[in-house]
mmCIF file of C-alpha atoms in Angstrom:
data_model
loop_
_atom_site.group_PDB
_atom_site.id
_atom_site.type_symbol
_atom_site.label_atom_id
_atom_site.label_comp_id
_atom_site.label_asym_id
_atom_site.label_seq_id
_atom_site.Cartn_x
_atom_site.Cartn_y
_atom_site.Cartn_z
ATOM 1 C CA UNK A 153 46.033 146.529 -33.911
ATOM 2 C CA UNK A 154 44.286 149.971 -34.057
ATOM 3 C CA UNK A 155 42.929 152.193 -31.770
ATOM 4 C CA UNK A 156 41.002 155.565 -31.978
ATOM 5 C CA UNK A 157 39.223 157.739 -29.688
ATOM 6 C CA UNK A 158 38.229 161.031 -29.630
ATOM 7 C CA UNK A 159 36.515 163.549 -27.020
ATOM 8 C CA UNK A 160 34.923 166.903 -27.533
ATOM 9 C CA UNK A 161 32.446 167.017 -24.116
ATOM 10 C CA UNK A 162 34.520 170.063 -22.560
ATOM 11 C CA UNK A 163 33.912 168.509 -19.139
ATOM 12 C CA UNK A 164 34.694 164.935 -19.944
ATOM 13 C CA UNK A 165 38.200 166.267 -20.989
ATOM 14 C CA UNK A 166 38.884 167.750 -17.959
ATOM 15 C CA UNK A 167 37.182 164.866 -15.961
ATOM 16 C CA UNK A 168 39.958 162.561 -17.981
ATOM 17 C CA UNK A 169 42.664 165.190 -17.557
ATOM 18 C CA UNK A 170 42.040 164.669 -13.829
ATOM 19 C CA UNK A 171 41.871 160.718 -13.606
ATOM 20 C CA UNK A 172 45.344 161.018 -15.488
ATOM 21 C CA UNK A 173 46.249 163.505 -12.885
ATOM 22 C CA UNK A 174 44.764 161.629 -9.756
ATOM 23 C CA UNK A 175 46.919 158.016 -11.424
ATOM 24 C CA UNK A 176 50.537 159.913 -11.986
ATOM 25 C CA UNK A 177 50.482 160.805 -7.872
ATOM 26 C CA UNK A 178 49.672 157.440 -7.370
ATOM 27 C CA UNK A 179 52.413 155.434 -9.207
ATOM 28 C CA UNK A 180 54.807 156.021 -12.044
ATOM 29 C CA UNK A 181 53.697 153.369 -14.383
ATOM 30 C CA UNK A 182 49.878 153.611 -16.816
ATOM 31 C CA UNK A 183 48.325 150.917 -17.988
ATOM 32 C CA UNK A 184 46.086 151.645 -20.997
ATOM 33 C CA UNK A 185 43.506 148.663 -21.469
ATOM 34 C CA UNK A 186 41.654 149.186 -24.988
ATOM 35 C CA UNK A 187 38.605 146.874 -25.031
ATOM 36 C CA UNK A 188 35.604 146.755 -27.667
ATOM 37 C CA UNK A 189 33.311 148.219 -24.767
ATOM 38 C CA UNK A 190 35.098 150.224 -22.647
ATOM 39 C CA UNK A 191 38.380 151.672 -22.272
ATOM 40 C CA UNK A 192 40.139 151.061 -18.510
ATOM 41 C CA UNK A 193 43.169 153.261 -17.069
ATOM 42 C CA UNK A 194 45.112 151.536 -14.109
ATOM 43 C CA UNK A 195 47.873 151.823 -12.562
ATOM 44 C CA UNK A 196 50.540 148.931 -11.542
ATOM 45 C CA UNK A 197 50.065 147.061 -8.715
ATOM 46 C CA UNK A 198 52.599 145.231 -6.829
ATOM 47 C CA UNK A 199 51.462 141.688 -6.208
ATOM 48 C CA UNK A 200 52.064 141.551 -2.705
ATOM 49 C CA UNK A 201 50.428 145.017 -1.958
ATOM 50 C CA UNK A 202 46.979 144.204 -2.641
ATOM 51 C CA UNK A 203 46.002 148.067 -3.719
ATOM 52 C CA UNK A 204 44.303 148.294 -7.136
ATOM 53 C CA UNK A 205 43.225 151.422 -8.798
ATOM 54 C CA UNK A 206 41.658 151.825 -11.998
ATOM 55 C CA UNK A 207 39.438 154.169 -13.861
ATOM 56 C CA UNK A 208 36.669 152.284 -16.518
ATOM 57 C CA UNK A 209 34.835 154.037 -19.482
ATOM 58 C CA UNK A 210 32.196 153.421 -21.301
ATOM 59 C CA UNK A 211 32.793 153.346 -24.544
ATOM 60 C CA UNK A 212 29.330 152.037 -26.522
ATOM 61 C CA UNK A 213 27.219 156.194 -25.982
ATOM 62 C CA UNK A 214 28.155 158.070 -29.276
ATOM 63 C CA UNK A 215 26.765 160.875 -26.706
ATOM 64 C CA UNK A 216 28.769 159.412 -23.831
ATOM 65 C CA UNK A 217 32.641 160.495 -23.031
ATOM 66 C CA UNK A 218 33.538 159.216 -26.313
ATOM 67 C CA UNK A 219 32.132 160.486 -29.528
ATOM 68 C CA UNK A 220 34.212 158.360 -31.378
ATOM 69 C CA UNK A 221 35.609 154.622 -30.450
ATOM 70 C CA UNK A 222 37.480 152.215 -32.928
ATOM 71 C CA UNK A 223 39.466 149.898 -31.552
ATOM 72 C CA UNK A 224 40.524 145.890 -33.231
ATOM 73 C CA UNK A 225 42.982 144.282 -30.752
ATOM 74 C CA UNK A 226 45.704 141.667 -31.502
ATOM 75 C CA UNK A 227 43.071 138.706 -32.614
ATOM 76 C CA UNK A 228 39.122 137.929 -33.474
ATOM 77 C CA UNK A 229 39.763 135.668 -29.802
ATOM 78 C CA UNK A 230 41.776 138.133 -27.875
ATOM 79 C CA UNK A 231 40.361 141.567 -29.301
ATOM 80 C CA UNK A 232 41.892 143.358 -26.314
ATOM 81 C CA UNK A 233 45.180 145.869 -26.427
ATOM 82 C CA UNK A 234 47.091 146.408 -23.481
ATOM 83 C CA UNK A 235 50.004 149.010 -23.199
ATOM 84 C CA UNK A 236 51.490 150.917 -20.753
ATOM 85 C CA UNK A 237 53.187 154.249 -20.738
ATOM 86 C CA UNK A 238 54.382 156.632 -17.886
ATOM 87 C CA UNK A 239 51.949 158.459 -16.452
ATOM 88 C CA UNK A 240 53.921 161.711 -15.981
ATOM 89 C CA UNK A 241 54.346 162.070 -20.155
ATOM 90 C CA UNK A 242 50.575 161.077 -20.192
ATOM 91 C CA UNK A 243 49.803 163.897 -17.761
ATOM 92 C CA UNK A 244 51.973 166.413 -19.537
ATOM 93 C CA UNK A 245 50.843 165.679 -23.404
ATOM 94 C CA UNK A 246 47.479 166.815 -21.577
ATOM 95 C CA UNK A 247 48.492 169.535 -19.606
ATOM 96 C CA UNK A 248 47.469 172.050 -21.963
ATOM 97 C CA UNK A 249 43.580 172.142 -21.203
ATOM 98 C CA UNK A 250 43.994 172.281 -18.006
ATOM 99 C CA UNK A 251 43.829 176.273 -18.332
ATOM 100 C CA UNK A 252 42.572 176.298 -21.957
ATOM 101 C CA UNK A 253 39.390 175.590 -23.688
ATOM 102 C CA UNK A 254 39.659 172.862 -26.882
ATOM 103 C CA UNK A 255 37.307 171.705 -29.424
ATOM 104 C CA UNK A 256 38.572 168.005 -29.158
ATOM 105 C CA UNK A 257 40.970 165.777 -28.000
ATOM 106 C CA UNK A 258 41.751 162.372 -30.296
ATOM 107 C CA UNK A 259 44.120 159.832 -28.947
ATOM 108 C CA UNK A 260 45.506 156.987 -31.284
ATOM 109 C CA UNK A 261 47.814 154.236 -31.349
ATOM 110 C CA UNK A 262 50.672 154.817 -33.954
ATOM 111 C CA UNK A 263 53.631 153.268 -34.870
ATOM 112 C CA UNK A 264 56.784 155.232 -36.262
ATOM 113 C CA UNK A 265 60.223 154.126 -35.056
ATOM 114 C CA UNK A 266 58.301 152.920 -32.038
ATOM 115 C CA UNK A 267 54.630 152.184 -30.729
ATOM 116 C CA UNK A 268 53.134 155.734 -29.864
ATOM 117 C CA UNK A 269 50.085 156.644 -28.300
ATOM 118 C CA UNK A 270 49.504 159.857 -30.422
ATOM 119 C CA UNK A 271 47.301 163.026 -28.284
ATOM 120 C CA UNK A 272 46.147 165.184 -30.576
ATOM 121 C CA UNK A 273 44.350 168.508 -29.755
ATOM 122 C CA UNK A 274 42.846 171.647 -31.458
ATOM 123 C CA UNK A 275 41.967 175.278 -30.062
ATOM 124 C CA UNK A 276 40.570 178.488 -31.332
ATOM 125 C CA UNK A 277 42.856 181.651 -30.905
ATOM 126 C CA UNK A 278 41.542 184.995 -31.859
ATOM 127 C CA UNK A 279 42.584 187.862 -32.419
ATOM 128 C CA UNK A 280 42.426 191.650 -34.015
ATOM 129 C CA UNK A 281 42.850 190.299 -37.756
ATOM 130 C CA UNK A 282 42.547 186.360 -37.854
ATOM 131 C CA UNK A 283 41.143 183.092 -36.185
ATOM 132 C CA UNK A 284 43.609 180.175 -35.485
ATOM 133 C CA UNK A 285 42.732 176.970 -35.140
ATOM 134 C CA UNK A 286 46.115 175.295 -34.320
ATOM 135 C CA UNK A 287 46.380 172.079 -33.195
ATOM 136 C CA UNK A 288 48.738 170.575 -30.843
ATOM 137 C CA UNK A 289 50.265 167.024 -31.542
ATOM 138 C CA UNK A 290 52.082 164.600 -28.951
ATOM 139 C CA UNK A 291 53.747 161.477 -29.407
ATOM 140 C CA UNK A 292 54.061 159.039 -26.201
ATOM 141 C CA UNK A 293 56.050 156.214 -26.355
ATOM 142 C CA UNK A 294 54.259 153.149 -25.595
ATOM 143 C CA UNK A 295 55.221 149.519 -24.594
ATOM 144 C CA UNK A 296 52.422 147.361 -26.152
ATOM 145 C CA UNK A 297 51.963 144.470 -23.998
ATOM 146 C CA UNK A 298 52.743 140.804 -25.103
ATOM 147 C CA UNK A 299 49.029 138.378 -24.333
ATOM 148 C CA UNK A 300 51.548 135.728 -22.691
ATOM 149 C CA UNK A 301 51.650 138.879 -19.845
ATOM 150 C CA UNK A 302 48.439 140.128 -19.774
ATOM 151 C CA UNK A 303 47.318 138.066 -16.873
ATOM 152 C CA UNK A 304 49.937 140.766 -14.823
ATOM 153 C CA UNK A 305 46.985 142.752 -15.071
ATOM 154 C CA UNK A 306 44.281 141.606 -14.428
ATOM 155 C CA UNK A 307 42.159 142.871 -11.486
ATOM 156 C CA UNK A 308 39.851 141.365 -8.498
ATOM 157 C CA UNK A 309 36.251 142.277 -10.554
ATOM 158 C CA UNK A 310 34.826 139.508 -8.587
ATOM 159 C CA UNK A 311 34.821 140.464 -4.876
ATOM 160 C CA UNK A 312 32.125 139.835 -2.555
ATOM 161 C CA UNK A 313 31.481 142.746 -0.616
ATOM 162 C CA UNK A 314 29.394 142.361 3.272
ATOM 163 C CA UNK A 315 28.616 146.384 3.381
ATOM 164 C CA UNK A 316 27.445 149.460 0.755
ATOM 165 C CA UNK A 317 27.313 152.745 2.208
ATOM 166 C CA UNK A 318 27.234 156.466 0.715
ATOM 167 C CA UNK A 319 30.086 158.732 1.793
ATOM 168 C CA UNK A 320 30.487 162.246 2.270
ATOM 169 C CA UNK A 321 31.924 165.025 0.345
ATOM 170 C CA UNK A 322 35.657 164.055 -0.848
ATOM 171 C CA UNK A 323 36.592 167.925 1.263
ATOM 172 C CA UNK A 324 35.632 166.529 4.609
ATOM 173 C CA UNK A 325 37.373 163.198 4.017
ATOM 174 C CA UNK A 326 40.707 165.156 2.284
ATOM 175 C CA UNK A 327 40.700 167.350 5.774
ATOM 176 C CA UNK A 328 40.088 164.312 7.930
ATOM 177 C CA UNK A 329 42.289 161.815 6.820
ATOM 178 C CA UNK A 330 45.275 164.968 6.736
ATOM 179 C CA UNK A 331 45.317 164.569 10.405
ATOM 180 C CA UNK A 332 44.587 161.161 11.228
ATOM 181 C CA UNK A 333 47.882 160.031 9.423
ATOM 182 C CA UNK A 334 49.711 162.113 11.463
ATOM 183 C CA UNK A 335 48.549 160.341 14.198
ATOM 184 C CA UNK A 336 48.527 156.497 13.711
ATOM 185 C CA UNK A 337 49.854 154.216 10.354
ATOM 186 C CA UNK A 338 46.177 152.857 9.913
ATOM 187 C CA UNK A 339 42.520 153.612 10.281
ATOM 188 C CA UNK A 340 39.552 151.693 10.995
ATOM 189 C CA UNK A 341 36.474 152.188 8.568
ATOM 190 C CA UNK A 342 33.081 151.068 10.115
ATOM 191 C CA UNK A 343 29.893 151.179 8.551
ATOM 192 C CA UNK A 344 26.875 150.488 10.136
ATOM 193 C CA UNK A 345 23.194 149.495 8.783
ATOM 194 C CA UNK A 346 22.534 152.176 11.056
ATOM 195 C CA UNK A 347 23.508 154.608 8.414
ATOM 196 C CA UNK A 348 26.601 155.631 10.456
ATOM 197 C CA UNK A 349 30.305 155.308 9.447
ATOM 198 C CA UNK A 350 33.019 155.878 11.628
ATOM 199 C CA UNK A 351 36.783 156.495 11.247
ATOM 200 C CA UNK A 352 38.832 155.641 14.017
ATOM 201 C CA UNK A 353 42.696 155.261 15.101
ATOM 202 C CA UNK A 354 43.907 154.119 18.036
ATOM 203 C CA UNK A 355 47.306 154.689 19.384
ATOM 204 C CA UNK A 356 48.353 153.790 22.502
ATOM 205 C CA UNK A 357 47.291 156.472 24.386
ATOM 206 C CA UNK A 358 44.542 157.588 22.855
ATOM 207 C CA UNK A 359 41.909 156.799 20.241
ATOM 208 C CA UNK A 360 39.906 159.609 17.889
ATOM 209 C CA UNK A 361 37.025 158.735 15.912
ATOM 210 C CA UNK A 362 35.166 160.541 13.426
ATOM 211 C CA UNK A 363 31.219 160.223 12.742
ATOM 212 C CA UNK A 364 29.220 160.604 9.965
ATOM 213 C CA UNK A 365 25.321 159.960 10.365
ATOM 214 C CA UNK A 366 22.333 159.498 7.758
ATOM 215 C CA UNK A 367 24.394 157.606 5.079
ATOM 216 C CA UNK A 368 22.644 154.619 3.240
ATOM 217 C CA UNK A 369 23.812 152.047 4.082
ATOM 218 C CA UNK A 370 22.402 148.710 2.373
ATOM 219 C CA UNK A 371 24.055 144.924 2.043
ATOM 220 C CA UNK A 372 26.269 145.211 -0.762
ATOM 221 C CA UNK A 373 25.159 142.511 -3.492
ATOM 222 C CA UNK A 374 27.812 139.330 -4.446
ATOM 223 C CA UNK A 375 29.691 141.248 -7.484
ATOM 224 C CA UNK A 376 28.420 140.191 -10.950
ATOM 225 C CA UNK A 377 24.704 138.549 -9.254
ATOM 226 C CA UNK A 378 21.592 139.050 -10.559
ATOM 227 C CA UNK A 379 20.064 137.292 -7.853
ATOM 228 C CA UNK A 380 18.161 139.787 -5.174
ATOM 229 C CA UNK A 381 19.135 138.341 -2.371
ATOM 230 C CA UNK A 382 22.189 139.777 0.220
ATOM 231 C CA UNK A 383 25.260 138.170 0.576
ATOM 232 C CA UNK A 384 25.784 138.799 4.181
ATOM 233 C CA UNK A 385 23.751 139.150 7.480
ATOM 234 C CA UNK A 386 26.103 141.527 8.976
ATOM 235 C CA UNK A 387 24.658 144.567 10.521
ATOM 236 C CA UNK A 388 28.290 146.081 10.563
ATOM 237 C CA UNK A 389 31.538 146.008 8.674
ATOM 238 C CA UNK A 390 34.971 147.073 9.071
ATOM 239 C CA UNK A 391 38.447 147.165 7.931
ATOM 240 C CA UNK A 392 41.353 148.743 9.247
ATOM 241 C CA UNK A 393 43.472 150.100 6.099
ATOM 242 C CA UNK A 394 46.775 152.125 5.458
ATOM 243 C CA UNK A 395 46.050 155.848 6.587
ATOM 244 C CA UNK A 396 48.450 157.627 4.490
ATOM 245 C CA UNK A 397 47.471 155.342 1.258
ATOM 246 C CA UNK A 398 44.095 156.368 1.717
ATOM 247 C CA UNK A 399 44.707 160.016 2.256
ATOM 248 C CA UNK A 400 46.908 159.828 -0.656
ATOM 249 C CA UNK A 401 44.139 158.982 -2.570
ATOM 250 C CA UNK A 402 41.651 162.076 -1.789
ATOM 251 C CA UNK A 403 44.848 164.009 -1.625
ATOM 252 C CA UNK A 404 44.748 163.959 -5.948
ATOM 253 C CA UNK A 405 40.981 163.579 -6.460
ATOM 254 C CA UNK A 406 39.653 167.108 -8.192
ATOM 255 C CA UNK A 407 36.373 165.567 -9.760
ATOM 256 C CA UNK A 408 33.741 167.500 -11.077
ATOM 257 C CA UNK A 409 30.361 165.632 -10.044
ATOM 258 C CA UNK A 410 31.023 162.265 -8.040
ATOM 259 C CA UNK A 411 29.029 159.915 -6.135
ATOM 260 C CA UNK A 412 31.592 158.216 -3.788
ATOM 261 C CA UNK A 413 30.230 154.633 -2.406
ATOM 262 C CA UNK A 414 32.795 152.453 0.016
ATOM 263 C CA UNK A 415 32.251 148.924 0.171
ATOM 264 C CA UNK A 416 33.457 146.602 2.624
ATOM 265 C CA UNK A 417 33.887 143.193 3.578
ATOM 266 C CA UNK A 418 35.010 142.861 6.689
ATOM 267 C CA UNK A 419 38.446 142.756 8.241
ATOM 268 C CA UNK A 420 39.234 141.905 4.896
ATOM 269 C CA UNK A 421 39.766 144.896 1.868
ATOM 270 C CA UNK A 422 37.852 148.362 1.697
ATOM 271 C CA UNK A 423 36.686 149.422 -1.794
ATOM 272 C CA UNK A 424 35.777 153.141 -2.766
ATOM 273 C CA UNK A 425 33.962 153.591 -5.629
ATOM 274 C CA UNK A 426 34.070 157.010 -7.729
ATOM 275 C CA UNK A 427 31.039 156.922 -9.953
ATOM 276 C CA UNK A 428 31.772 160.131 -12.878
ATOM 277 C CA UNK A 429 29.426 161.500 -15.119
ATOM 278 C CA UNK A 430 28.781 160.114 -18.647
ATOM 279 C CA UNK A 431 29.219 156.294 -17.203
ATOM 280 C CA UNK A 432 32.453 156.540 -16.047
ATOM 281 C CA UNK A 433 33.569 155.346 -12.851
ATOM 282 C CA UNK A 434 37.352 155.366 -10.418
ATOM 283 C CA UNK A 435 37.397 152.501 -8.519
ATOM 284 C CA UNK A 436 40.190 151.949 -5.059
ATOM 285 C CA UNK A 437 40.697 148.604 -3.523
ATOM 286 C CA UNK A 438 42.855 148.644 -0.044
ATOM 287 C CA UNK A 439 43.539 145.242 1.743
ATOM 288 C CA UNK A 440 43.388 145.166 5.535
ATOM 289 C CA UNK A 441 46.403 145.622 7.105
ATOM 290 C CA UNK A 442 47.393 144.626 10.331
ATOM 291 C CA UNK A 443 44.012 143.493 11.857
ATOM 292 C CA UNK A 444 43.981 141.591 15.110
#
C-alpha cells in the first residue's frame, strides 16, 4: 500500500486545516479513506445514531487541492486504503499553519515500528543574515483498516432526497441555533417551494420560528440519476432533528467560501451540504428524531 499527497494552494491548506478542525469537535475517532479519485475524511458513526459526516476531495485536478496524488491500495480489486487515526493528533500535527504561512504540506503513509501517517511541512524564516527553510515533520500513528471491516464504514451515498433549498450565511444559522437549543431538544426544518425555510421549536408553552425568504428551492433529484425528472411532488418538506447536534455542527464550521444546500426528505433525515472551493465538499446527514 502507498499513499502520497501533497498541497501547496495556501487556502486549500487552511480550508483542510479547518475540516480537520470542524471533525475533532465532532468525535474523537478519523477515518482516512484513500481512493484512486478522491480522498474522503469522516468521522465514526455509531450505528444506531444515524449522523454521518464526511468531507470528499477531489483528487484527479493537478490544479485542484492536490498537486500531487499517488495512492495503490491493498489489491488491483480492492484499490482502496482505509485507516483511522485520532483526530486531536491529526489537528495538532497541523496546527502550525494555522498562524503561519507554508510553501507545502505532503502527507504519506509510512511504516516504521508502526503504520504512520507522516505530515510533513516547510516554511520560509528570514532574517538580518540568512533565509531558513526548515521543515517540520510529524508522525501519526495509524490503524490501517482490515477489508473484512471496511463495510463499518461505509456511508448512505444513495439517499433520495423530496426537497433542495439554498441556505443562508453559516453566522445567522451559528446565532440562531445558539438559542433555540436552549429552548427545546429538537427543531423542525421546513422548506418550502415557496423559497421559504423555517426553523421552529415548540415547547409546551410556546413555539418560536425563524424565517428565511427568497431561497431556491427546487425538487431535489433521486441521488446518483441522470434522469430529469423529480423524485417527489411535494411542495414542502420537513424534518424535525437534534438541536444541539445541529448547532454543534455550525458551532466548528470556519470555511472560507461555502455554498451551504440542505436537503430533505421528509420526516425522515436532513442533509446539509458544504460545497468548498477547488471541488471539495462537507457533507451532514441527521435522522429525524422524535417525529409524531
Amino acid at each position: 500500500m502507498k499513499f502520497r499527497a501533497v498541497m501547496n494552494d495556501g487556502i486549500n491548506i487552511k480550508e483542510f486545516l479547518n475540516v480537520i478542525s470542524t471533525f475533532s469537535r465532532m468525535q474523537k475517532n478519523l477515518i482516512i479513506n484513500v481512493q484512486p479519485s478522491k480522498l474522503i475524511l469522516q468521522i465514526e458513526s455509531e450505528a444506531y445514531d444515524g449522523q454521518y459526516l464526511w468531507c470528499e476531495i477531489d483528487a484527479t485536478l493537478r490544479d485542484g487541492f492536490f498537486s500531487e496524488y499517488l495512492m495503490d491500495g491493498i489489491d488491483s480489486e480492492h484499490n482502496q486504503i482505509y485507516m483511522t487515526c485520532l483526530a486531536a493528533s491529526f489537528l495538532r500535527a497541523l496546527s502550525y499553519v494555522r498562524n503561519n504561512a507554508v510553501e507545502y504540506i505532503k502527507l504519506k503513509l509510512i511504516k516504521t515500528h508502526m503504520p504512520c501517517l507522516a505530515v510533513e511541512m516547510s516554511t520560509t524564516i528570514t532574517n538580518d543574515q540568512d533565509v531558513l527553510t526548515p521543515k517540520i515533520q510529524h508522525a501519526i500513528p495509524v490503524t490501517v483498516v482490515p477489508r473484512s471491516e471496511w463495510n463499518q464504514y461505509e456511508m448512505p451515498l444513495e439517499v433520495e432526497y423530496d426537497l433542495s433549498i439554498a441556505m443562508p450565511s453559516a453566522k445567522s444559522l451559528r446565532t440562531l441555533l445558539d438559542k433555540k437549543k436552549n429552548l427545546a431538544p429538537t427543531v423542525t426544518l421546513y422548506a418550502t417551494l415557496n423559497d421559504e425555510l423555517s426553523l421552529v421549536v415548540e415547547t409546551e408553552v410556546v413555539t418560536v420560528a425563524s424565517h428565511y425568504r427568497n431561497l431556491k428551492c427546487v425538487p431535489a433529484r433521486k441521488s446518483g440519476s441522470e434522469q430529469d425528472v423529480n423524485p417527489t411532488n411535494l411542495s414542502e418538506a420537513c424534518c424535525r432533528v437534534d438541536t444541539k447536534k445541529l448547532a454543534a455542527l455550525f458551532e466548528t464550521l470556519n470555511f472560507y467560501d461555502v455554498i451551504m444546500t440542505a436537503n430533505i426528505r421528509h420526516e425522515q433525515a436532513l442533509n446539509i451540504r458544504f460545497d468548498m472551493r477547488q471541488n471539495a465538499f462537507v457533507n451532514y446527514i441527521l435522522p429525524a428524531t422524535n417525529f409524531e
